XYZ file of C-alpha atoms in Angstrom:
767
model
C -0.719 -46.245 -56.951
C 1.608 -46.022 -53.961
C 4.248 -44.270 -56.092
C 1.746 -41.641 -57.278
C 0.608 -41.115 -53.723
C 4.202 -40.491 -52.588
C 4.771 -37.919 -55.355
C 1.574 -36.095 -54.479
C 2.611 -35.899 -50.847
C 6.033 -34.495 -51.798
C 4.459 -31.876 -54.058
C 2.017 -30.951 -51.304
C 4.898 -30.437 -48.911
C 6.793 -28.270 -51.458
C 3.774 -26.171 -52.455
C 4.054 -23.533 -49.633
C 7.716 -23.022 -50.435
C 7.001 -22.702 -54.148
C 4.155 -20.314 -53.395
C 6.398 -18.290 -51.067
C 9.181 -18.230 -53.666
C 6.708 -17.102 -56.303
C 5.499 -14.219 -54.105
C 9.034 -13.236 -53.170
C 9.933 -13.084 -56.840
C 6.765 -11.084 -57.562
C 7.536 -8.618 -54.750
C 11.124 -8.185 -55.863
C 9.915 -7.736 -59.454
C 7.440 -5.093 -58.293
C 10.021 -3.260 -56.201
C 12.613 -3.474 -58.958
C 10.443 -2.015 -61.710
C 11.693 1.179 -63.340
C 9.088 3.458 -61.781
C 7.224 1.607 -59.030
C 4.175 3.529 -57.900
C 3.479 4.439 -54.297
C 0.488 2.084 -54.387
C 2.692 -0.825 -55.471
C 5.187 0.031 -52.729
C 2.476 0.039 -50.076
C 1.107 -3.336 -51.301
C 4.590 -4.811 -51.213
C 5.179 -3.312 -47.761
C 1.949 -4.851 -46.472
C 2.919 -8.272 -47.827
C 6.397 -8.016 -46.319
C 4.909 -7.238 -42.909
C 2.301 -10.020 -43.246
C 4.820 -12.682 -44.264
C 7.563 -11.593 -41.903
C 9.963 -10.797 -44.720
C 11.121 -7.547 -43.083
C 14.312 -9.373 -42.147
C 15.112 -9.632 -45.874
C 17.415 -6.638 -46.265
C 17.252 -6.518 -50.075
C 13.438 -6.053 -49.887
C 13.431 -3.419 -47.146
C 16.337 -1.436 -48.622
C 14.527 -1.171 -51.963
C 11.329 -0.209 -50.161
C 13.152 2.538 -48.273
C 14.451 3.945 -51.545
C 11.011 3.955 -53.201
C 9.370 5.672 -50.223
C 12.099 8.325 -50.207
C 11.676 8.980 -53.933
C 7.950 9.509 -53.309
C 8.756 11.951 -50.446
C 7.252 9.525 -47.912
C 10.108 9.896 -45.458
C 8.008 8.901 -42.443
C 7.243 5.552 -44.129
C 10.893 5.135 -45.081
C 11.950 5.770 -41.487
C 9.346 3.274 -40.297
C 10.766 0.557 -42.556
C 14.300 1.394 -41.445
C 13.305 1.204 -37.780
C 11.663 -2.219 -38.348
C 14.970 -3.779 -39.332
C 16.444 -5.727 -36.421
C 19.953 -5.342 -37.787
C 20.137 -2.692 -40.528
C 23.410 -2.451 -42.402
C 25.278 0.529 -43.842
C 23.588 0.057 -47.194
C 20.140 0.372 -45.581
C 21.046 3.784 -44.183
C 23.035 4.931 -47.207
C 20.035 4.377 -49.481
C 17.844 6.727 -47.460
C 20.688 9.192 -46.837
C 21.463 9.384 -50.550
C 17.773 9.815 -51.475
C 17.285 12.506 -48.828
C 20.368 14.368 -50.070
C 19.139 14.173 -53.658
C 15.834 15.740 -52.547
C 17.609 18.511 -50.563
C 16.466 17.217 -47.142
C 19.842 17.980 -45.601
C 18.669 18.236 -41.999
C 17.199 14.745 -42.375
C 20.508 13.533 -43.807
C 22.369 14.547 -40.660
C 19.719 12.995 -38.390
C 19.981 9.691 -40.303
C 23.754 9.860 -40.146
C 23.565 10.317 -36.374
C 21.164 7.335 -36.030
C 23.531 5.244 -38.103
C 26.443 6.046 -35.818
C 24.370 5.234 -32.715
C 23.759 1.781 -34.225
C 27.522 1.266 -34.228
C 27.760 1.250 -38.027
C 30.861 2.682 -39.696
C 29.989 4.970 -42.634
C 31.463 4.160 -46.009
C 32.803 6.290 -48.856
C 29.277 6.830 -50.202
C 27.676 8.021 -46.977
C 30.408 10.408 -45.806
C 30.319 12.739 -48.857
C 26.516 13.003 -48.487
C 26.887 13.927 -44.800
C 29.590 16.490 -45.584
C 27.448 17.941 -48.371
C 24.568 18.369 -45.901
C 26.869 20.248 -43.523
C 28.018 22.424 -46.439
C 24.519 23.372 -47.555
C 23.468 24.082 -43.953
C 26.745 25.961 -43.259
C 27.063 23.790 -40.145
C 30.819 23.891 -39.634
C 30.618 22.274 -36.182
C 28.903 19.162 -37.555
C 31.229 19.222 -40.549
C 34.296 19.111 -38.316
C 32.779 16.132 -36.490
C 32.154 14.280 -39.766
C 35.738 15.046 -40.781
C 36.895 13.480 -37.522
C 34.818 10.360 -38.176
C 36.323 10.111 -41.662
C 39.807 10.267 -40.162
C 39.044 7.588 -37.549
C 37.442 5.295 -40.131
C 40.413 5.660 -42.476
C 38.420 7.387 -45.208
C 39.924 10.871 -44.864
C 42.154 10.076 -47.855
C 39.206 9.025 -50.046
C 39.088 11.421 -53.025
C 35.298 11.906 -52.860
C 35.422 12.599 -49.114
C 38.330 15.032 -49.565
C 36.533 16.879 -52.352
C 33.401 17.297 -50.243
C 35.485 18.500 -47.271
C 37.227 21.148 -49.384
C 33.860 22.545 -50.507
C 32.591 22.485 -46.909
C 35.510 24.501 -45.573
C 35.446 26.945 -48.491
C 31.696 27.514 -48.085
C 32.118 28.122 -44.328
C 35.145 30.403 -44.839
C 37.438 28.004 -42.976
C 40.102 28.327 -45.626
C 42.998 27.169 -43.441
C 41.315 23.749 -43.102
C 40.444 23.655 -46.819
C 44.127 24.290 -47.590
C 45.203 21.435 -45.297
C 42.825 19.013 -47.043
C 44.088 20.053 -50.491
C 47.719 19.742 -49.368
C 46.999 16.244 -48.014
C 45.519 15.009 -51.310
C 47.720 12.498 -53.111
C 46.443 13.776 -56.463
C 44.831 17.225 -56.144
C 42.341 17.865 -58.930
C 41.293 21.013 -60.738
C 37.887 21.095 -59.006
C 39.230 21.249 -55.439
C 42.074 23.605 -56.318
C 39.704 25.952 -58.163
C 37.302 25.949 -55.218
C 40.140 26.919 -52.851
C 41.319 29.695 -55.197
C 37.780 31.096 -55.425
C 37.424 30.898 -51.638
C 40.599 32.917 -51.073
C 39.531 35.458 -53.697
C 36.069 35.896 -52.120
C 37.711 36.696 -48.787
C 40.102 39.183 -50.369
C 43.215 37.053 -49.742
C 44.927 38.118 -52.951
C 48.390 36.616 -52.407
C 46.995 33.276 -51.168
C 44.618 32.992 -54.133
C 47.422 33.673 -56.593
C 49.770 31.284 -54.802
C 47.367 28.341 -55.035
C 46.485 29.249 -58.621
C 50.116 29.198 -59.770
C 50.815 26.027 -57.754
C 48.194 24.289 -59.887
C 50.374 24.705 -62.953
C 53.516 23.617 -61.102
C 51.990 20.255 -60.116
C 50.514 19.598 -63.535
C 46.941 20.780 -62.983
C 45.789 22.842 -65.939
C 43.498 25.705 -64.785
C 40.229 25.764 -66.694
C 37.558 28.414 -67.269
C 36.019 27.629 -63.877
C 39.384 28.327 -62.197
C 39.742 31.730 -63.873
C 36.096 32.706 -63.429
C 36.130 31.759 -59.752
C 39.064 34.085 -59.142
C 37.570 36.941 -61.205
C 34.198 36.700 -59.459
C 35.793 36.193 -56.047
C 37.959 39.315 -56.274
C 34.914 41.292 -57.407
C 32.832 40.066 -54.454
C 35.566 40.981 -51.952
C 35.930 44.485 -53.384
C 39.329 43.797 -54.977
C 38.115 45.311 -58.234
C 41.527 46.024 -59.751
C 42.598 42.423 -59.091
C 39.411 41.171 -60.740
C 40.096 43.179 -63.897
C 43.787 42.256 -63.842
C 42.906 38.554 -63.626
C 40.481 38.942 -66.529
C 43.208 40.560 -68.639
C 45.707 37.831 -67.731
C 43.167 35.139 -68.588
C 42.803 36.652 -72.068
C 46.542 37.202 -72.581
C 47.373 33.597 -71.617
C 45.157 32.234 -74.347
C 42.026 31.393 -72.364
C 38.864 32.609 -74.066
C 36.657 34.529 -71.604
C 33.114 33.191 -71.726
C 29.750 34.579 -70.640
C 30.527 33.868 -66.986
C 33.875 35.667 -67.225
C 32.217 38.746 -68.749
C 29.322 38.921 -66.276
C 31.800 38.435 -63.396
C 34.242 41.204 -64.369
C 31.768 43.883 -65.520
C 30.502 44.664 -61.958
C 34.124 45.419 -60.960
C 34.510 47.673 -64.023
C 31.332 49.509 -63.019
C 32.372 49.940 -59.395
C 35.671 51.463 -60.559
C 33.734 53.571 -63.100
C 36.305 52.514 -65.708
C 34.207 53.361 -68.762
C 37.023 52.791 -71.273
C 37.590 49.258 -69.990
C 33.842 48.656 -70.085
C 33.636 49.769 -73.722
C 36.531 47.430 -74.635
C 34.799 44.476 -72.982
C 31.551 45.419 -74.731
C 33.425 45.328 -78.046
C 34.772 41.864 -77.205
C 31.234 40.711 -76.363
C 29.943 41.852 -79.768
C 32.918 40.315 -81.603
C 32.466 36.939 -79.875
C 28.729 36.911 -80.511
C 27.754 36.518 -76.859
C 25.779 39.770 -76.649
C 22.417 37.941 -76.565
C 23.323 36.179 -73.306
C 20.925 37.520 -70.661
C 23.546 37.622 -67.883
C 25.962 39.534 -70.115
C 23.273 42.042 -71.137
C 22.301 42.608 -67.505
C 25.947 43.104 -66.513
C 26.487 45.583 -69.373
C 23.439 47.638 -68.378
C 24.593 47.639 -64.756
C 28.143 48.655 -65.749
C 27.030 51.561 -67.927
C 24.656 52.689 -65.185
C 27.472 52.749 -62.608
C 29.682 54.651 -65.060
C 27.006 57.312 -65.530
C 26.522 56.471 -69.221
C 22.741 56.469 -69.342
C 22.562 56.714 -73.141
C 24.727 53.610 -73.664
C 22.822 51.796 -70.933
C 19.490 52.482 -72.642
C 20.960 51.515 -76.036
C 22.047 48.094 -74.751
C 18.586 47.575 -73.283
C 16.799 48.650 -76.479
C 18.881 46.223 -78.571
C 17.571 43.222 -76.623
C 15.529 40.806 -78.714
C 13.373 39.804 -75.779
C 12.758 41.461 -72.417
C 14.411 39.687 -69.488
C 13.678 40.461 -65.846
C 17.334 40.833 -64.783
C 17.988 43.432 -67.503
C 14.768 45.280 -66.604
C 15.828 45.461 -62.955
C 19.297 46.699 -63.952
C 17.750 49.435 -66.133
C 15.510 50.715 -63.305
C 18.468 50.740 -60.891
C 20.719 52.457 -63.429
C 18.191 55.187 -64.208
C 17.665 55.800 -60.499
C 21.411 55.885 -59.797
C 21.842 58.611 -62.422
C 19.010 60.797 -61.149
C 16.393 59.789 -63.723
C 13.867 58.890 -61.058
C 10.723 59.653 -63.048
C 12.089 57.673 -66.006
C 12.856 54.726 -63.688
C 9.296 54.788 -62.364
C 7.917 55.051 -65.892
C 10.011 52.075 -67.027
C 8.825 50.011 -64.050
C 5.192 50.863 -64.778
C 5.720 49.913 -68.414
C 7.207 46.526 -67.490
C 4.316 45.918 -65.119
C 1.784 46.925 -67.756
C 3.329 44.566 -70.304
C 2.786 41.635 -67.968
C 6.427 41.087 -66.993
C 6.798 38.599 -64.154
C 8.229 41.156 -61.729
C 10.119 39.580 -58.846
C 11.198 40.765 -55.409
C 14.323 42.385 -56.902
C 12.158 44.407 -59.310
C 9.933 45.767 -56.558
C 12.794 46.335 -54.136
C 14.760 48.271 -56.781
C 11.929 50.694 -57.520
C 11.082 51.135 -53.820
C 14.744 51.967 -53.140
C 14.702 54.341 -56.122
C 11.823 56.299 -54.565
C 13.003 56.279 -50.946
C 16.507 57.432 -51.937
C 15.248 60.278 -54.115
C 12.636 62.026 -52.000
C 9.600 60.145 -53.319
C 8.708 58.677 -49.958
C 4.952 58.488 -50.407
C 5.427 56.749 -53.758
C 7.680 54.214 -51.999
C 4.913 53.435 -49.495
C 2.358 53.074 -52.300
C 4.656 50.715 -54.204
C 5.166 48.573 -51.114
C 1.390 48.168 -50.833
C 1.182 47.281 -54.541
C 3.949 44.743 -54.101
C 2.011 42.905 -51.421
C -1.218 43.038 -53.436
C 0.695 41.515 -56.370
C 1.608 38.602 -54.103
C 5.364 39.273 -54.086
C 6.842 38.614 -50.651
C 9.256 41.319 -49.376
C 12.625 40.114 -48.108
C 15.455 41.298 -45.869
C 16.587 43.755 -48.564
C 13.142 45.219 -49.262
C 12.443 46.258 -45.658
C 15.662 48.316 -45.193
C 14.848 50.044 -48.513
C 11.302 50.878 -47.381
C 11.935 51.992 -43.803
C 13.894 55.183 -44.692
C 10.798 56.383 -46.566
C 8.711 55.792 -43.416
C 11.251 57.719 -41.351
C 11.610 60.581 -43.824
C 7.934 61.539 -43.576
C 7.313 60.173 -40.066
C 4.926 57.486 -41.341
C 5.078 55.668 -38.003
C 2.147 53.327 -38.602
C 3.596 52.205 -41.927
C 6.946 51.677 -40.210
C 5.306 49.638 -37.466
C 3.545 47.516 -40.092
C 6.912 46.806 -41.742
C 8.333 45.949 -38.309
C 5.449 43.528 -37.679
C 6.067 41.901 -41.060
C 9.761 41.439 -40.251
C 8.831 39.824 -36.925
C 6.360 37.429 -38.569
C 8.864 36.357 -41.209
C 11.861 36.227 -38.860
C 13.960 38.691 -40.875
C 14.097 41.116 -37.933
C 17.268 39.318 -36.776
C 19.089 40.548 -39.911
C 21.510 43.296 -38.830
C 20.534 45.577 -41.718
C 16.815 45.193 -41.048
C 17.492 45.885 -37.357
C 19.590 48.964 -38.162
C 16.885 50.318 -40.482
C 14.253 49.799 -37.754
C 16.417 51.673 -35.233
C 16.776 54.565 -37.672
C 13.059 54.589 -38.574
C 11.850 54.756 -34.966
C 14.369 57.511 -34.193
C 13.233 59.581 -37.169
C 9.618 59.062 -36.145
C 10.379 60.489 -32.707
C 10.256 57.158 -30.862
C 13.806 56.872 -29.594
C 12.643 54.386 -26.937
C 11.461 52.134 -29.784
C 14.899 52.457 -31.346
C 16.537 51.336 -28.127
C 14.170 48.370 -27.774
C 15.056 47.218 -31.294
C 18.747 47.678 -30.559
C 18.615 45.772 -27.259
C 16.621 42.955 -28.880
C 19.127 42.263 -31.661
C 20.811 38.844 -31.249
C 23.877 40.034 -33.161
C 25.107 43.534 -33.939
C 27.649 45.139 -36.216
C 29.071 48.661 -36.332
C 26.133 49.835 -38.466
C 23.738 48.960 -35.619
C 25.816 50.860 -33.063
C 26.049 53.895 -35.344
C 22.279 53.801 -35.943
C 21.380 54.059 -32.243
C 24.168 56.614 -31.747
C 22.727 58.718 -34.583
C 19.242 58.399 -33.076
C 20.342 59.761 -29.709
C 22.226 62.596 -31.448
C 19.138 63.462 -33.496
C 17.104 63.723 -30.295
C 19.725 65.816 -28.533
C 20.372 63.118 -25.936
C 24.099 63.693 -25.523
C 24.384 61.750 -22.248
C 22.877 58.597 -23.771
C 24.952 59.050 -26.932
C 28.160 59.187 -24.898
C 27.113 56.085 -22.957
C 26.509 54.174 -26.202
C 29.824 55.426 -27.602
C 31.667 54.021 -24.571
C 29.622 50.792 -24.485
C 30.371 50.208 -28.153
C 34.096 50.280 -27.495
C 33.802 48.039 -24.421
C 32.070 45.498 -26.686
C 35.054 45.470 -29.010
C 33.783 47.768 -31.769
C 36.173 50.469 -32.898
C 34.395 53.739 -33.782
C 34.677 54.865 -37.397
C 34.243 58.301 -38.979
C 30.417 57.932 -38.862
C 30.552 57.191 -35.118
C 32.493 60.404 -34.531
C 30.121 62.417 -36.722
C 27.241 61.201 -34.521
C 28.935 61.897 -31.176
C 30.091 65.364 -32.296
C 26.570 66.120 -33.506
C 25.168 65.070 -30.127
C 27.582 67.446 -28.379
C 26.654 70.311 -30.712
C 22.923 69.814 -29.997
C 23.592 70.443 -26.313
C 26.340 73.058 -26.501
C 28.914 70.704 -24.954
C 31.982 72.451 -26.365
C 34.536 70.864 -24.010
C 33.262 67.339 -24.605
C 33.042 67.935 -28.342
C 36.607 69.223 -28.435
C 37.763 66.127 -26.510
C 36.116 63.706 -28.970
C 37.420 65.677 -31.946
C 41.010 65.582 -30.640
C 40.756 61.884 -29.723
C 39.993 60.915 -33.307
C 43.580 61.174 -34.493
C 45.359 60.784 -31.152
C 43.576 57.686 -29.788
C 41.891 56.137 -32.821
C 44.101 57.031 -35.763
C 41.245 58.613 -37.725
C 42.000 61.903 -39.446
C 39.014 64.272 -39.189
C 37.088 64.744 -42.434
C 35.057 67.746 -43.574
C 31.947 66.280 -41.872
C 33.688 66.395 -38.508
C 34.878 69.966 -39.067
C 31.300 70.930 -39.994
C 30.111 69.486 -36.657
C 32.785 71.438 -34.775
C 31.913 74.689 -36.594
C 28.263 74.130 -35.651
C 29.221 73.347 -32.037
C 31.393 76.440 -31.622
C 29.196 78.740 -33.677
C 25.956 77.935 -31.893
C 27.716 78.384 -28.547
C 28.514 81.944 -29.619
C 32.153 81.249 -30.489
C 31.729 82.292 -34.113
C 35.215 83.784 -34.458
C 36.755 80.585 -33.057
C 34.728 78.565 -35.540
C 36.006 80.709 -38.412
C 39.566 80.315 -37.137
C 39.154 76.516 -37.202
C 37.963 76.684 -40.818
C 41.041 78.654 -41.840
C 43.300 76.002 -40.268
C 41.580 73.012 -41.904
C 44.038 70.637 -43.636
C 41.425 69.950 -46.330
C 39.343 72.278 -48.465
C 36.148 73.402 -46.629
C 32.999 72.348 -48.468
C 29.477 73.751 -48.525
C 28.565 71.938 -45.288
C 31.343 73.717 -43.372
C 30.585 77.175 -44.734
C 26.849 76.498 -44.335
C 27.377 75.678 -40.657
C 29.183 78.987 -40.187
C 26.507 80.945 -42.067
C 23.750 79.348 -39.940
C 25.614 80.311 -36.756
C 25.999 83.872 -38.061
C 22.223 84.007 -38.575
C 21.612 82.930 -34.972
C 24.055 85.516 -33.594
C 23.389 88.232 -36.240
C 27.051 88.386 -37.293
C 27.004 90.278 -40.600
C 30.756 90.345 -41.341
C 31.423 86.627 -40.992
C 28.034 85.874 -42.546
C 29.095 87.698 -45.699
C 32.407 85.800 -45.797
C 30.645 82.423 -45.445
C 27.997 83.388 -48.003
C 30.637 84.440 -50.547
C 32.184 80.963 -50.437
C 28.750 79.315 -50.627
C 27.738 81.394 -53.653
C 30.818 79.961 -55.410
C 30.265 76.374 -54.260
C 26.459 76.266 -54.579
C 25.365 79.108 -56.860
C 21.938 77.516 -57.415
C 21.078 76.884 -53.744
C 18.430 79.482 -52.746
C 18.858 78.669 -49.040
C 22.220 80.426 -48.851
C 20.808 83.664 -50.256
C 17.860 83.455 -47.863
C 20.138 82.984 -44.824
C 22.253 86.016 -45.685
C 19.093 87.975 -46.393
C 17.779 87.012 -42.955
C 20.987 88.249 -41.313
C 20.581 91.589 -43.097
C 16.905 91.754 -42.113
C 17.716 91.099 -38.441
C 19.916 94.196 -38.541
C 17.309 96.243 -40.425
C 19.428 96.462 -43.584
C 16.451 96.327 -45.918
C 18.386 97.627 -48.934
C 20.695 94.606 -48.606
C 17.630 92.365 -48.345
C 16.374 93.865 -51.610
C 19.763 93.207 -53.219
C 19.556 89.539 -52.262
C 15.993 89.309 -53.578
C 16.981 90.925 -56.880
C 19.996 88.622 -57.193
C 17.787 85.562 -56.725
C 15.258 86.921 -59.221
C 17.994 87.522 -61.822
C 19.248 83.952 -61.355
C 15.752 82.494 -61.509
C 15.902 81.194 -57.932
C 12.915 80.892 -55.621
C 12.743 80.293 -51.901
C 11.836 76.733 -51.003
C 8.409 76.958 -49.356
C 8.037 75.707 -45.803
C 6.446 72.266 -45.878
C 5.324 69.940 -43.088
C 4.022 66.368 -43.023
C 1.805 64.682 -40.454
C 0.459 61.123 -40.359
C -3.207 60.860 -39.397
C -5.172 57.593 -39.554
C -2.445 55.790 -41.542
C -2.377 58.538 -44.171
C 0.387 61.119 -44.579
C -0.831 64.708 -45.118
C 1.322 67.554 -46.443
C 0.749 71.219 -45.563
C 2.508 74.142 -47.228
C 3.207 77.523 -45.658
C 0.654 80.101 -46.817
C -1.286 77.524 -48.839
C -5.049 78.085 -48.555
C -6.123 75.266 -50.863
C -6.288 72.586 -48.158
C -9.915 71.403 -47.744
C -9.800 71.954 -43.955
C -7.933 75.291 -44.078
C -10.884 77.322 -42.802
C -11.223 75.061 -39.746
C -7.447 75.116 -39.200
C -7.312 78.945 -39.211
C -10.316 79.184 -36.871
C -8.731 76.775 -34.400
C -5.391 78.623 -34.645
C -7.138 81.929 -33.934
C -8.786 80.391 -30.843
C -5.421 79.195 -29.586
C -3.873 82.631 -30.225
C -6.622 84.256 -28.157
C -5.949 81.855 -25.272
C -2.233 82.550 -25.515
C -2.744 86.316 -25.403
C -4.947 85.954 -22.324
C -1.953 84.339 -20.637
C 0.353 87.150 -21.712
C 1.917 85.606 -24.793
C 2.157 87.711 -27.947
C 3.541 86.584 -31.303
C 7.289 87.127 -31.696
C 7.363 89.042 -34.967
C 11.169 89.234 -34.909
C 11.057 85.973 -36.833
C 9.246 87.646 -39.740
C 12.215 89.014 -41.626
C 10.198 91.170 -43.995
C 9.688 94.949 -44.080
C 5.907 94.895 -43.452
C 3.447 96.129 -40.841
C 3.253 94.413 -37.432
C -0.259 93.076 -38.089
C 0.882 91.558 -41.385
C 3.785 89.913 -39.583
C 1.325 88.168 -37.240
C -0.627 86.864 -40.226
C 2.579 85.561 -41.824
C 3.469 83.714 -38.611
C 0.037 82.059 -38.577
C 0.733 80.538 -41.980
C 3.889 78.633 -40.998
C 3.510 75.024 -42.072
C 4.434 73.416 -38.738
C 1.645 75.316 -36.954
C -0.849 74.326 -39.653
C 0.197 70.669 -39.361
C -0.088 70.628 -35.560
C -3.554 72.216 -35.643
C -4.623 69.830 -38.419
C -3.570 67.002 -36.106
C -5.574 68.472 -33.222
C -8.691 68.571 -35.401
C -8.368 65.021 -36.739
C -7.134 62.902 -33.828
C -8.650 61.907 -30.528
C -7.999 64.065 -27.497
C -4.781 63.236 -25.668
C -3.124 61.341 -28.536
C 0.380 62.324 -29.618
C 1.196 64.182 -32.829
C 4.178 63.700 -35.130
C 5.245 66.468 -37.553
C 8.167 66.672 -39.978
C 9.311 70.026 -41.385
C 11.635 70.620 -44.342
C 13.175 73.747 -42.755
C 14.359 74.707 -39.283
C 11.495 75.529 -36.898
C 11.244 79.239 -36.112
C 11.268 80.647 -32.585
C 7.649 81.771 -32.654
C 6.382 78.367 -33.815
C 8.522 76.747 -31.135
C 6.866 78.897 -28.447
C 3.379 78.304 -29.834
C 3.775 74.518 -29.951
C 5.105 74.506 -26.388
C 1.907 76.311 -25.345
C -0.320 73.933 -27.351
C 1.313 70.863 -25.775
C 0.371 72.159 -22.332
C -3.024 73.701 -23.165
C -4.273 70.703 -25.200
C -2.534 68.039 -23.092
C -0.687 66.576 -26.069
C 2.758 65.149 -26.689
C 3.991 66.706 -29.926
C 7.065 65.523 -31.837
C 8.491 67.925 -34.410
C 11.508 67.040 -36.511
C 13.105 69.896 -38.435
C 16.263 69.862 -40.551
C 18.404 70.180 -37.424
C 16.994 67.917 -34.720
C 13.956 66.532 -32.892
C 11.796 68.643 -30.610
C 9.718 66.691 -28.094
C 7.058 68.994 -26.644
C 5.273 67.912 -23.473
C 3.535 69.900 -20.698
C 4.766 73.191 -22.133
C 8.439 72.157 -22.215
C 10.653 71.144 -25.169
C 13.359 68.496 -24.992
C 15.833 70.873 -26.665
C 15.796 73.189 -23.638
C 15.236 76.080 -26.088
C 18.722 75.477 -27.511
C 18.562 74.649 -31.193
């Protein structure tokens, strides 16, 4: 009896420990199951807290891992923080899980906490930290991690070295990547290939080739990834010939180009417009049976489009077994690039109608197609459709849309795009910022352009040229010259576009001395040889200042062949100054260069008409009739209540035309009371004086301004775009209207901006 009693007491004393052991085993079994649920993890966590088992590292580490895999990072952090003395493994579990789930910012924060605890990272943690720096392009943090690896003696670890090479290549710190590779006891093909591709992407041809050939010398056999990285890298850096040369060498050395090789080299072939090479590669694709690959098909369509072979491009597309979005986008872009704008739009509509899952590239491509080919209103409509379809525009879409807003002065649409870029944070992109600067300038709001420019956190030369162009467009030579000087003080060297802008600004204000100085400084101070665009600006500058003979003399001394822009500038100056002899010389060259351009015949006809040579005017008219040419009608656009309206000269079909004519007649009566009479010298037709007045009334810019008066509130500004140069009579009338109606009126013609306010124009009557 006493013996049994003793055994019972012993078992009673052991029971709590047995019970505790049983629960510990059950918890560990639960946590170690293949796919523990979040509910099981929370139950186990509660028991661990209740029983004080949080000091058991093997429990808490497993719990951290489960929480991380269920995206419960706050719970995982809580468990980690509860450990009195966490070890490296505790942190590495959560770091590894966070890295696997692409939470790279969290990885670096955990790594920092680990270091603050005095723990030395191991060979598993360091590559994860370096990878996080790579993905985030955080070179500063990456350099710090590299330093920690060196101090901890793990800089020679192969996994750490591999991750460091990829970090430095991704962040374009190739000198450091090279040092890591050179320090490797046994460099591998992965690291060497990454370094080769990095050099190629940066355009370092000799360095890329050097590392590539060194691979063979130290016994590393280059693989397809090595070759493809170099081919794609040279293509991305614009070294197109090197890309094709590498592709050829790959084939000649017995390596079989694969789908990646083909899709990497074809863009270079297209950019060089090397159609023969493209056809050879296409033949190889068919022979190897890789034509069905969607990336190869897309690259072929893109290549043929760049080479201007629309028929072959369409044939490749039609031979596809199944439509693929990349190929569809390439077809739309290719059609647009080759001038088949209507066909590109039709193809896009067809894809949309067939239920294709159109992405942001699809919409951006067709918007760019319209804005680059004069279909500005269609571009605006497509942008609205894109948003209705739920596709979010990106930093490429907005710069493609904004030129359409600027082309037709759709200011409200442009402002809406600006607001979208602010909401999404893409306004800091230099190309979005440059497009905004250009849009506001073209919409007559040069102050808005300057605000965008001043608000940019970073700028490149495109941004500087955009604001420079804006000031030139508005005839603000002083501000343009200030920007030109400021640009250079900020370390940006002007290019040929910069000089085109500054010379244009000088020509708008008749600053012949300043223009001559900038023109001469191009080659003397900046090493830039003037191109035909710069000569065209100088001919305009001299010609409009009345120095037509000097302008012609400059043309005759040009080192390059004058193009239509140069002769057109001279012909326009001859029209202003009624110079028949030089006008005929300029026109003769233009008739040879642009036989189908009706504007040249009209300009010469106007010169004849200004001198009363009506028989010569008739000759020009008969010549145009024989050639089937018609004068481009004057056309103006105005945005009213978020809608762009177009008015044509002499067109009586507009629904408000009766009201417009009545209002215009009222304004004419008021003008005559004040002593103004229509300047019929600008009607270059042999008709009666009364008919000339009627013709002047039908000019599109007047109709657009009066339409704006009728449909906007009193005192609001008006914005008009005209497809031709504004005539002198319309210029005088709009000056009067701005004062009489108390309106600011912005008119952009083919030459410049006119800002009318209080009866005065910003051009100073010099245009």
